[in-house]
XYZ file of C-alpha atoms in Angstrom:
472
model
C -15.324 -8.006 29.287
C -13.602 -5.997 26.462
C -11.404 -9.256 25.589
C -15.158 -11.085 24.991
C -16.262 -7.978 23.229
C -12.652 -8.133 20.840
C -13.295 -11.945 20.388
C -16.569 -11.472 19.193
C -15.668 -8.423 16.814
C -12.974 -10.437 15.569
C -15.403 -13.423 14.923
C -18.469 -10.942 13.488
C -15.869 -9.290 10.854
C -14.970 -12.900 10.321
C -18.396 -14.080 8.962
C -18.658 -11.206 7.257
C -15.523 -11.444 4.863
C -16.398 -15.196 4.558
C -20.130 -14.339 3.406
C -19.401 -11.527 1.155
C -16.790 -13.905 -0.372
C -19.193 -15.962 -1.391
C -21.358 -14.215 -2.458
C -19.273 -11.733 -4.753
C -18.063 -15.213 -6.067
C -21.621 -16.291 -7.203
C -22.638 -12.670 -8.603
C -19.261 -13.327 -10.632
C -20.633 -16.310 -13.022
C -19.831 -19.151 -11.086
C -21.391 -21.999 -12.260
C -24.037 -23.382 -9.003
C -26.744 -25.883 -9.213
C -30.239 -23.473 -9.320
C -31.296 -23.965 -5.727
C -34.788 -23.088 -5.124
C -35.418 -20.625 -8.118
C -38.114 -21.228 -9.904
C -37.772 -22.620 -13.916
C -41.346 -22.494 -15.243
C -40.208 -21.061 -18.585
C -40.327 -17.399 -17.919
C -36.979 -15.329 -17.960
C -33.667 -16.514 -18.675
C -31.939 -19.852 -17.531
C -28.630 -20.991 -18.599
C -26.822 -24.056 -19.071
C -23.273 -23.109 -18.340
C -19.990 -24.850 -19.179
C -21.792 -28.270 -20.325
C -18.916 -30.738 -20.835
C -20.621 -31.476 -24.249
C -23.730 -30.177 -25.839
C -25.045 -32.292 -28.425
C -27.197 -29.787 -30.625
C -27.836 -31.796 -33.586
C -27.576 -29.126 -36.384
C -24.305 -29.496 -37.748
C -24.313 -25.377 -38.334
C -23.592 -25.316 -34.465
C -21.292 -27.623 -33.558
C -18.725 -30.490 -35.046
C -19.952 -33.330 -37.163
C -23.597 -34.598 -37.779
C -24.579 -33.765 -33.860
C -23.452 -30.618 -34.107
C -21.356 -31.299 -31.130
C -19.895 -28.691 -28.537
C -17.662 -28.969 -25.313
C -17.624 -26.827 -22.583
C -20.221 -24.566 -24.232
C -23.442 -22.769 -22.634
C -27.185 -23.206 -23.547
C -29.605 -20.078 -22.962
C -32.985 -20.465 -22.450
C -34.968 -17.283 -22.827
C -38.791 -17.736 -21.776
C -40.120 -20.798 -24.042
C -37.117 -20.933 -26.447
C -33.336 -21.058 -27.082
C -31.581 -18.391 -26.829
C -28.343 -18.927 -27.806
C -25.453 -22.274 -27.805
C -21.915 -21.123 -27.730
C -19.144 -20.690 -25.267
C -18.720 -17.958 -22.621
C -22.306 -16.214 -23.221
C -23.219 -13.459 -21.879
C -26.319 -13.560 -19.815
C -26.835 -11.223 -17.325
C -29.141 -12.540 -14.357
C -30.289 -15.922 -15.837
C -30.580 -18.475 -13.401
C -28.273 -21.269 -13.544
C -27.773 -24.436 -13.785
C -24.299 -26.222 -13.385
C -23.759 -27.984 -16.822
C -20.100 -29.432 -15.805
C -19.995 -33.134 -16.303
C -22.832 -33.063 -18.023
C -24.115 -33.574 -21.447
C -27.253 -31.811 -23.063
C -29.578 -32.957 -25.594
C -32.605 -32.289 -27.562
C -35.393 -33.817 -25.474
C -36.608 -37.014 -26.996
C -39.386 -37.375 -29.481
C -41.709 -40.605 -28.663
C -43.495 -41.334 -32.238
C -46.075 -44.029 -30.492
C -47.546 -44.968 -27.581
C -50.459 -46.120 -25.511
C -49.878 -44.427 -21.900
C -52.991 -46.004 -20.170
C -51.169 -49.442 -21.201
C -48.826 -48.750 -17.793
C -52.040 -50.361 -16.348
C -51.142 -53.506 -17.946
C -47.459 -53.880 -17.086
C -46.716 -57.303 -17.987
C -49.878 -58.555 -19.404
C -49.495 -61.608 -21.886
C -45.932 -61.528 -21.531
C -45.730 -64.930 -24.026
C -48.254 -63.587 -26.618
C -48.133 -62.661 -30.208
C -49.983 -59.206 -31.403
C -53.027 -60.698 -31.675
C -52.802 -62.961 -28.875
C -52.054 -60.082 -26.481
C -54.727 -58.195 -28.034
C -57.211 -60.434 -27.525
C -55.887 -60.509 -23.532
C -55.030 -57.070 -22.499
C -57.100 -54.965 -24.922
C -59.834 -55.825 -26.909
C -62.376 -56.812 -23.880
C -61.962 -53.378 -22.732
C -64.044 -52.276 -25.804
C -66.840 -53.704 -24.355
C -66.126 -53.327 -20.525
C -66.802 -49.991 -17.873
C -63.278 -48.226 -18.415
C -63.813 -44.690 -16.916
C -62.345 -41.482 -17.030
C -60.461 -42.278 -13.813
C -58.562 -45.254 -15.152
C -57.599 -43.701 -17.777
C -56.377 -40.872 -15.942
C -54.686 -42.699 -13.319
C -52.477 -44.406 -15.830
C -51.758 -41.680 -18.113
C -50.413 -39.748 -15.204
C -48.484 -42.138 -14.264
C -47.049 -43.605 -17.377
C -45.923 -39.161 -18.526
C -44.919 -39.147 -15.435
C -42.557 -42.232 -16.726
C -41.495 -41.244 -19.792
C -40.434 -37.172 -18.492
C -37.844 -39.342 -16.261
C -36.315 -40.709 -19.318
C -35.711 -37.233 -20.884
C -38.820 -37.646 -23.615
C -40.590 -33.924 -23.889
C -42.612 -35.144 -26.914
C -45.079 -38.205 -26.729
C -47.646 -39.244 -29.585
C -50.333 -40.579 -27.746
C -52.392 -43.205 -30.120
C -55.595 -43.883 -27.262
C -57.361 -46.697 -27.803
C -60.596 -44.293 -26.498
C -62.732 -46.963 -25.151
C -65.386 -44.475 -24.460
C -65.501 -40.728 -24.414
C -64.913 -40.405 -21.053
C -62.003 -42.708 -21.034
C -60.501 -40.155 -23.373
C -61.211 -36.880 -21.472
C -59.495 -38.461 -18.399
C -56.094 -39.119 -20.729
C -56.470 -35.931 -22.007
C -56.882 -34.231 -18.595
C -53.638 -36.287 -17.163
C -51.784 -35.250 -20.772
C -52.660 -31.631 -19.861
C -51.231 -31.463 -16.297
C -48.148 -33.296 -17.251
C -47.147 -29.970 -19.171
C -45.370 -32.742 -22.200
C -45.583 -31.423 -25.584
C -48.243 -33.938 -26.878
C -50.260 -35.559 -29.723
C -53.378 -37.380 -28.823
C -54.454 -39.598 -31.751
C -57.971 -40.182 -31.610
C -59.336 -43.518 -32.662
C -62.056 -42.593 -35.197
C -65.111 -44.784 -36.812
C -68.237 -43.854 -38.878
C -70.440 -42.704 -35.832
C -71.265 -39.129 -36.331
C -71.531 -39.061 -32.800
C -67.800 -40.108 -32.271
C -66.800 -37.960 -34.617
C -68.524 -34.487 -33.366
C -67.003 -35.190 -30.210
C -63.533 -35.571 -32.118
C -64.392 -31.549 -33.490
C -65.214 -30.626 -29.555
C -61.891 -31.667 -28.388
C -59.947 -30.380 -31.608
C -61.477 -27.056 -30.453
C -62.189 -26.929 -26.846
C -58.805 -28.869 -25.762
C -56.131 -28.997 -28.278
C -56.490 -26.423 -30.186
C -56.277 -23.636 -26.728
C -53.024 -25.564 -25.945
C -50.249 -24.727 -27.042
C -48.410 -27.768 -26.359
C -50.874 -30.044 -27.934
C -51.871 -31.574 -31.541
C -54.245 -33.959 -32.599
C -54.433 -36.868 -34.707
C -56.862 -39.362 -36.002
C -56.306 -43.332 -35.599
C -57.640 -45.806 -37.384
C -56.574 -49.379 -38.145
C -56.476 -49.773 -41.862
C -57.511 -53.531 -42.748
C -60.270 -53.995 -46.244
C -62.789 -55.315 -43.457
C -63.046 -52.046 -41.361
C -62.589 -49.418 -44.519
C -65.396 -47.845 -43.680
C -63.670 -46.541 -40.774
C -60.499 -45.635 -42.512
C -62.143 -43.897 -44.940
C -63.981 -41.797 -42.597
C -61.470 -41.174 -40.554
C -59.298 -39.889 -43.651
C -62.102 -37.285 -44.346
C -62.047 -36.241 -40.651
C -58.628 -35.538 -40.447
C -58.495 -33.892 -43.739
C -61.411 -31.690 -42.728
C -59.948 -30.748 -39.625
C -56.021 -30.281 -40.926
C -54.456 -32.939 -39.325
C -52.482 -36.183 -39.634
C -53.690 -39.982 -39.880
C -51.995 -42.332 -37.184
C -52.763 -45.731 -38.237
C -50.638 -49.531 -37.198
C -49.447 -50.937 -40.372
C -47.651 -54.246 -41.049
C -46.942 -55.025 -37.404
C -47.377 -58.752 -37.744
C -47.449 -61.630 -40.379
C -51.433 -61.625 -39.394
C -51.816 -57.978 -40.873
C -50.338 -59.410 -44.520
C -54.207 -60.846 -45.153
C -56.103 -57.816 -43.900
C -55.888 -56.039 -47.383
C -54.053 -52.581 -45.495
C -52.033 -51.017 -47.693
C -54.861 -51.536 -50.043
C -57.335 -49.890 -47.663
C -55.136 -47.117 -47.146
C -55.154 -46.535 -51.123
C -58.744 -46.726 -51.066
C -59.072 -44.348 -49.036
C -56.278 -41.702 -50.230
C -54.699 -41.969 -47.379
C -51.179 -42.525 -48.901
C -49.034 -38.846 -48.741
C -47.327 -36.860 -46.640
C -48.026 -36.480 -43.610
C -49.250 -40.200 -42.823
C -47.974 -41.267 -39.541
C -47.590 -45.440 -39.831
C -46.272 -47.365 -36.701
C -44.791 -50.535 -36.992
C -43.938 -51.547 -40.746
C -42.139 -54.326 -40.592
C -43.815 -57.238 -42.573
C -43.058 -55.174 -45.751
C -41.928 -55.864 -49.832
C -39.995 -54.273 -51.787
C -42.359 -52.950 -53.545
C -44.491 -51.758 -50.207
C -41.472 -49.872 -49.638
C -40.763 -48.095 -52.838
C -44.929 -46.877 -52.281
C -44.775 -45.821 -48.453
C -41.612 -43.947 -49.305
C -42.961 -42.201 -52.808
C -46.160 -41.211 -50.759
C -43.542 -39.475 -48.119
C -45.082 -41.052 -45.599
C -43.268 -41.404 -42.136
C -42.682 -44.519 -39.807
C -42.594 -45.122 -35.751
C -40.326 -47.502 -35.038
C -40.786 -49.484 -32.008
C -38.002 -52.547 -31.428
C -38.812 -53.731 -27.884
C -42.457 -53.658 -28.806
C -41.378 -55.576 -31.706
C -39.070 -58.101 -30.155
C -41.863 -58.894 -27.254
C -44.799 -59.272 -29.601
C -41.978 -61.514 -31.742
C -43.364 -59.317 -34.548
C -40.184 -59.098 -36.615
C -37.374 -56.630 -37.004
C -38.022 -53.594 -39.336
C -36.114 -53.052 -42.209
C -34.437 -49.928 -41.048
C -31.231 -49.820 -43.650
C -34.004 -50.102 -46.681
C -35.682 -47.253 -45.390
C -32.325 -45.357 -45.033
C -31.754 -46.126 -48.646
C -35.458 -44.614 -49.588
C -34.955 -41.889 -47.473
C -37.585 -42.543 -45.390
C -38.488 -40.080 -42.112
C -38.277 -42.655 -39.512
C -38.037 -42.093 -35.400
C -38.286 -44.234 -32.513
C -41.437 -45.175 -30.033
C -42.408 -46.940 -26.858
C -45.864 -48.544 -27.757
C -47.178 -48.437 -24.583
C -47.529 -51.787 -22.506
C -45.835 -54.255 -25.428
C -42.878 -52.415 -24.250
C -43.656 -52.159 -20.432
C -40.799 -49.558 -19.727
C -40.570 -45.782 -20.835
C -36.743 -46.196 -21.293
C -36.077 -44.757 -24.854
C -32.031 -45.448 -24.192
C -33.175 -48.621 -24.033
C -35.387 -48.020 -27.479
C -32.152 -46.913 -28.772
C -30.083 -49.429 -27.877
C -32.635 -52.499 -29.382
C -32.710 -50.013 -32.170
C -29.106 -50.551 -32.806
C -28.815 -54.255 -31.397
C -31.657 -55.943 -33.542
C -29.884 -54.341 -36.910
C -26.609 -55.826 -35.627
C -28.105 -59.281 -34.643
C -29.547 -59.910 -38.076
C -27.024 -59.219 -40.135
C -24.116 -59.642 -38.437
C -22.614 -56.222 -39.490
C -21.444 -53.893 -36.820
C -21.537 -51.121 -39.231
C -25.005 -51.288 -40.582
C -27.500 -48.552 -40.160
C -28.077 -46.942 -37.722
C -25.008 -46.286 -35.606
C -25.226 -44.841 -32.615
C -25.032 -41.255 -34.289
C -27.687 -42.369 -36.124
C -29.729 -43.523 -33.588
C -29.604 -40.678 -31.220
C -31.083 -38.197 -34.291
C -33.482 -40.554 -35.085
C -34.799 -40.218 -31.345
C -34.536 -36.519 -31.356
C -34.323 -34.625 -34.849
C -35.676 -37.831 -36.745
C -38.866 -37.828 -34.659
C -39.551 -34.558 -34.885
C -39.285 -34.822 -38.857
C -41.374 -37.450 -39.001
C -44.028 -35.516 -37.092
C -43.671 -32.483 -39.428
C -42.413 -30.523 -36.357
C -38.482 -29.445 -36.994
C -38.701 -26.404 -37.356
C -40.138 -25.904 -34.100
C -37.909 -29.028 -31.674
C -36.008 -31.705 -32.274
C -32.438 -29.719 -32.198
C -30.754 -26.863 -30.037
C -30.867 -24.206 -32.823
C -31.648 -21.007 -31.397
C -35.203 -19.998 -31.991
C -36.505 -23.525 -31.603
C -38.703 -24.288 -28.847
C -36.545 -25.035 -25.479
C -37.329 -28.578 -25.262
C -34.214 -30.713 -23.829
C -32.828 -33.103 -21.233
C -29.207 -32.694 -19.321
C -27.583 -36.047 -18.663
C -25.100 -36.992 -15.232
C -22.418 -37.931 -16.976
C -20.463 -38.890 -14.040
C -22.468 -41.772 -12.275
C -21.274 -45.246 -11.762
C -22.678 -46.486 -14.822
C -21.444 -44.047 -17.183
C -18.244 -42.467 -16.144
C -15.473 -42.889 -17.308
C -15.545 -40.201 -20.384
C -14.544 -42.496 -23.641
C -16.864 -41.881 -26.158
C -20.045 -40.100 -24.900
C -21.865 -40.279 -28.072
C -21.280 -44.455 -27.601
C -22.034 -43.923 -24.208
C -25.337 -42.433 -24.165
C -26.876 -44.819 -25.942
C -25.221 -48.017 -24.484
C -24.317 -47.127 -20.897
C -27.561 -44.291 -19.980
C -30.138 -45.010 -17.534
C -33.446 -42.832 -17.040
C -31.531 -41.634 -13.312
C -28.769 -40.235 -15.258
C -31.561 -37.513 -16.724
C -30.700 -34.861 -14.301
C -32.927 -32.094 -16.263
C -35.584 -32.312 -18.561
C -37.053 -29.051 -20.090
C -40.573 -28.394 -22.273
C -40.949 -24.907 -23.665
C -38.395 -23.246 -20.781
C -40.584 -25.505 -17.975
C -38.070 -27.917 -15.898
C -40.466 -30.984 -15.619
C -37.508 -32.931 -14.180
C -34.977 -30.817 -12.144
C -32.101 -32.437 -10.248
C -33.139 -36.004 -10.788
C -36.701 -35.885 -9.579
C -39.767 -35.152 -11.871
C -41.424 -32.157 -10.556
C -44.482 -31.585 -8.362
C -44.755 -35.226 -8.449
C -46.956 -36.845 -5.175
C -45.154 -40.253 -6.679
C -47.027 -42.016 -3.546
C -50.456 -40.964 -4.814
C -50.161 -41.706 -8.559
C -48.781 -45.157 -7.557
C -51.873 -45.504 -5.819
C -53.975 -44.579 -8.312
C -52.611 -46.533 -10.782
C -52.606 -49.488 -8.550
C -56.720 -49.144 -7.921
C -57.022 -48.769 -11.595
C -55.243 -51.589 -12.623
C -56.746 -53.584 -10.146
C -60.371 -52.272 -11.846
C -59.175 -53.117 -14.902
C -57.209 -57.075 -14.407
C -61.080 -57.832 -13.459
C -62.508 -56.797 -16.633
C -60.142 -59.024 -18.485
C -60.192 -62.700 -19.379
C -58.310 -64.748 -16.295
């Protein structure tokens, strides 16, 4: 009996040594993965020892990314704290940033969420042959609140998995209530958003653009508005209203400009003129079937573009003319647009991006590089917007909106050049972490709070609604 008793002291001291071990270990700075804490962006959370942090302010790091290995990122509450090595930071929670590379999150200039409900529609259409398929019926048809919700949520859901924390959301807004139910599924996704709201000439339309501006965007401090129009000389009325409207309420006008050779007879830049509509602060999407001279105008009025290459290539729209806006100094960052692009990937944005540039002019080194490219996804997007001094780059003070890449999966690994890397080798599974204002919306490779069974569903019933309402 007292040999049993000694055997089990012996084993009880044991654990004990073993436990407190590890645990004096942990309370020492260690880095671990978070475990079950909670990162809904109160306190303090820390990056530590990220292999490379990509900050892009070139006051915080080497070269135009402002790049930084083995270096910490602190998130206090909704912003950053502080980038540097070895920080100091008492109890923040933490998350294991070895092999790993942290970025800005990424800044989607234009999209159409809902359009996840028409994956693959019109796949060997033009603009306005896809139009006249997938989208204009549904003017005239019973969308409701629930489609749109169902494939809003599921298309944020989307894009947080491919490290985006900013989306511009240009909504078609069938009907009122189709809008409401994108704006509810906007609001629970917890993305930092902009809802562009297509405007007209009804008074009606247009009070209820004032009632949202006050009763949903404004009380949110993750959300801005915008009004859309489509500028052609046939529906100025509408852009000319909806230039007053966004003027009255102190916001930006989102419209599609030169997307296809079918816009060069709709008389658009010269609606936009009529209207006033050229200055800063004018977001245009598209631009591609541009002069010289259309050029030298867009960029004088400081005007910014949305640049959207797989859109582009699908639609077989054209291919912007990216290294003439470089010249003009033009603000110019990257978008999805919705279902003519049919994935949320914005690596793979980036990489058409760099590819289509490449393709047409047979110069390896013409803008942009993949330097280039990356800012104009993060930084670049968040200057076109107007919004840099709030996101867009790691610099302390800014909101804490970023993404932390797996640098070590099959697809990326080895470790050559991760700047290369990241735009040619990523996949959306490598985003490990994705951040808005301090709040982990992805956290260990899975989106959180996410029934993923349930908003397939819903999605599924919706676009099943919808494929009936459009032409066979």
């Amino acid at each position: 009996m007292k040999q049993r008793r000694s055997i089990l002291s012996v084993f009880t001291l044991t654990l004990a040594v073993v436990l407190g071990a590890a645990l004096l270990s942990d309370l020492g700075g260690k880095p671990t993965e978070a475990g079950n804490a909670d990162f809904t962006g109160t306190g303090r959370v820390v990056i530590r020892d990220a292999s490379m942090v990509l900050t892009m302010d070139p006051s915080l790091g080497e070269g135009p990314l402002g790049a930084l290995a083995d270096a910490d990122v602190v998130l206090e509450g909704s912003k950053i704290k502080q980038v540097g090595k070895d920080l100091e930071t008492g109890d923040a929670r933490v998350v294991d940033g070895r092999g790993k590379i942290v970025l800005p999150g990424f800044v989607d200039l234009h999209n159409h969420l809902w359009q996840s409900l028409i994956r693959g529609c019109a796949a060997d259409k033009e603009l306005i042959g896809w139009l006249g398929k997938c989208v204009i019926p549904l003017y005239r048809a019973p969308v409701t609140d629930a489609d749109a919700y169902a494939g809003t949520k599921l298309a944020a859901a989307d894009v947080v998995s491919t490290g985006i924390t900013t989306v511009t959301e240009w909504s078609h807004a069938f009907n009122t209530d189709f809008a409401k139910g994108g704006l509810r599924a906007l609001g629970e996704s917890k993305l930092r958003f902009l809802y562009s709201y297509n405007g007209t000439t009804d008074p009606a339309l247009q009070n209820e653009i004032r009632r949202v501006k006050r009763e949903v965007i404004d009380p949110n401090p993750l959300a801005r508005l915008q009004i859309g129009t489509h500028p052609s000389t046939g529906n100025f009325p509408s852009v000319e209203a909806s230039e007053k409207l966004a003027r009255e309420l102190g916001v930006s006008l989102n419209v599609h400009l030169l997307e296809s050779k079918a816009d060069l007879t709709a008389g658009q830049m010269d609606a936009l003129r009529r209207a006033n509509a050229l200055h800063p602060g004018l977001m245009t999407n598209h631009v591609i079937q541009t002069t010289d001279a259309d050029l030298d105008e867009l960029a004088a009025a400081g005007v910014s573009v949305a640049h959207n290459p797989l859109s582009n290539m699908r639609l077989a729209s054209g291919v912007i003319r990216l290294p003439e806006m470089k010249k003009r100094n033009m603000k110019v960052g990257l978008g999805l647009d919705g279902g003519t692009n049919d994935t949320s990937d914005m690596f793979n944005v980036m990489r058409a991006a760099v590819g289509l540039q490449r393709a047409t002019t047979a110069d390896p080194a013409v803008y942009p590089t993949t330097a280039d490219v990356l800012r104009m996804a993060t930084l670049g997007g968040a200057e076109a917007l107007g919004m840099d001094k709030e996101i867009g780059s790691l610099t302390p003070g800014k909101r804490a909106d970023l993404q932390v890449v797996d640098a070590q999966a099959v697809n990326f690994a080895p470790k050559v050049d991760w700047v290369n890397q990241l735009v040619f080798n990523t996949q959306p599974a490598n985003v490990a972490w994705v951040f808005v204002d301090g709040r982990a919306l992805k956290r260990e490779g899975r989106v959180v709070g996410l029934d993923t069974a349930k908003v397939v569903a819903d999605a599924q019933a919706a676009a099943d609604r919808i494929k009936k309402l459009l032409p066979q």
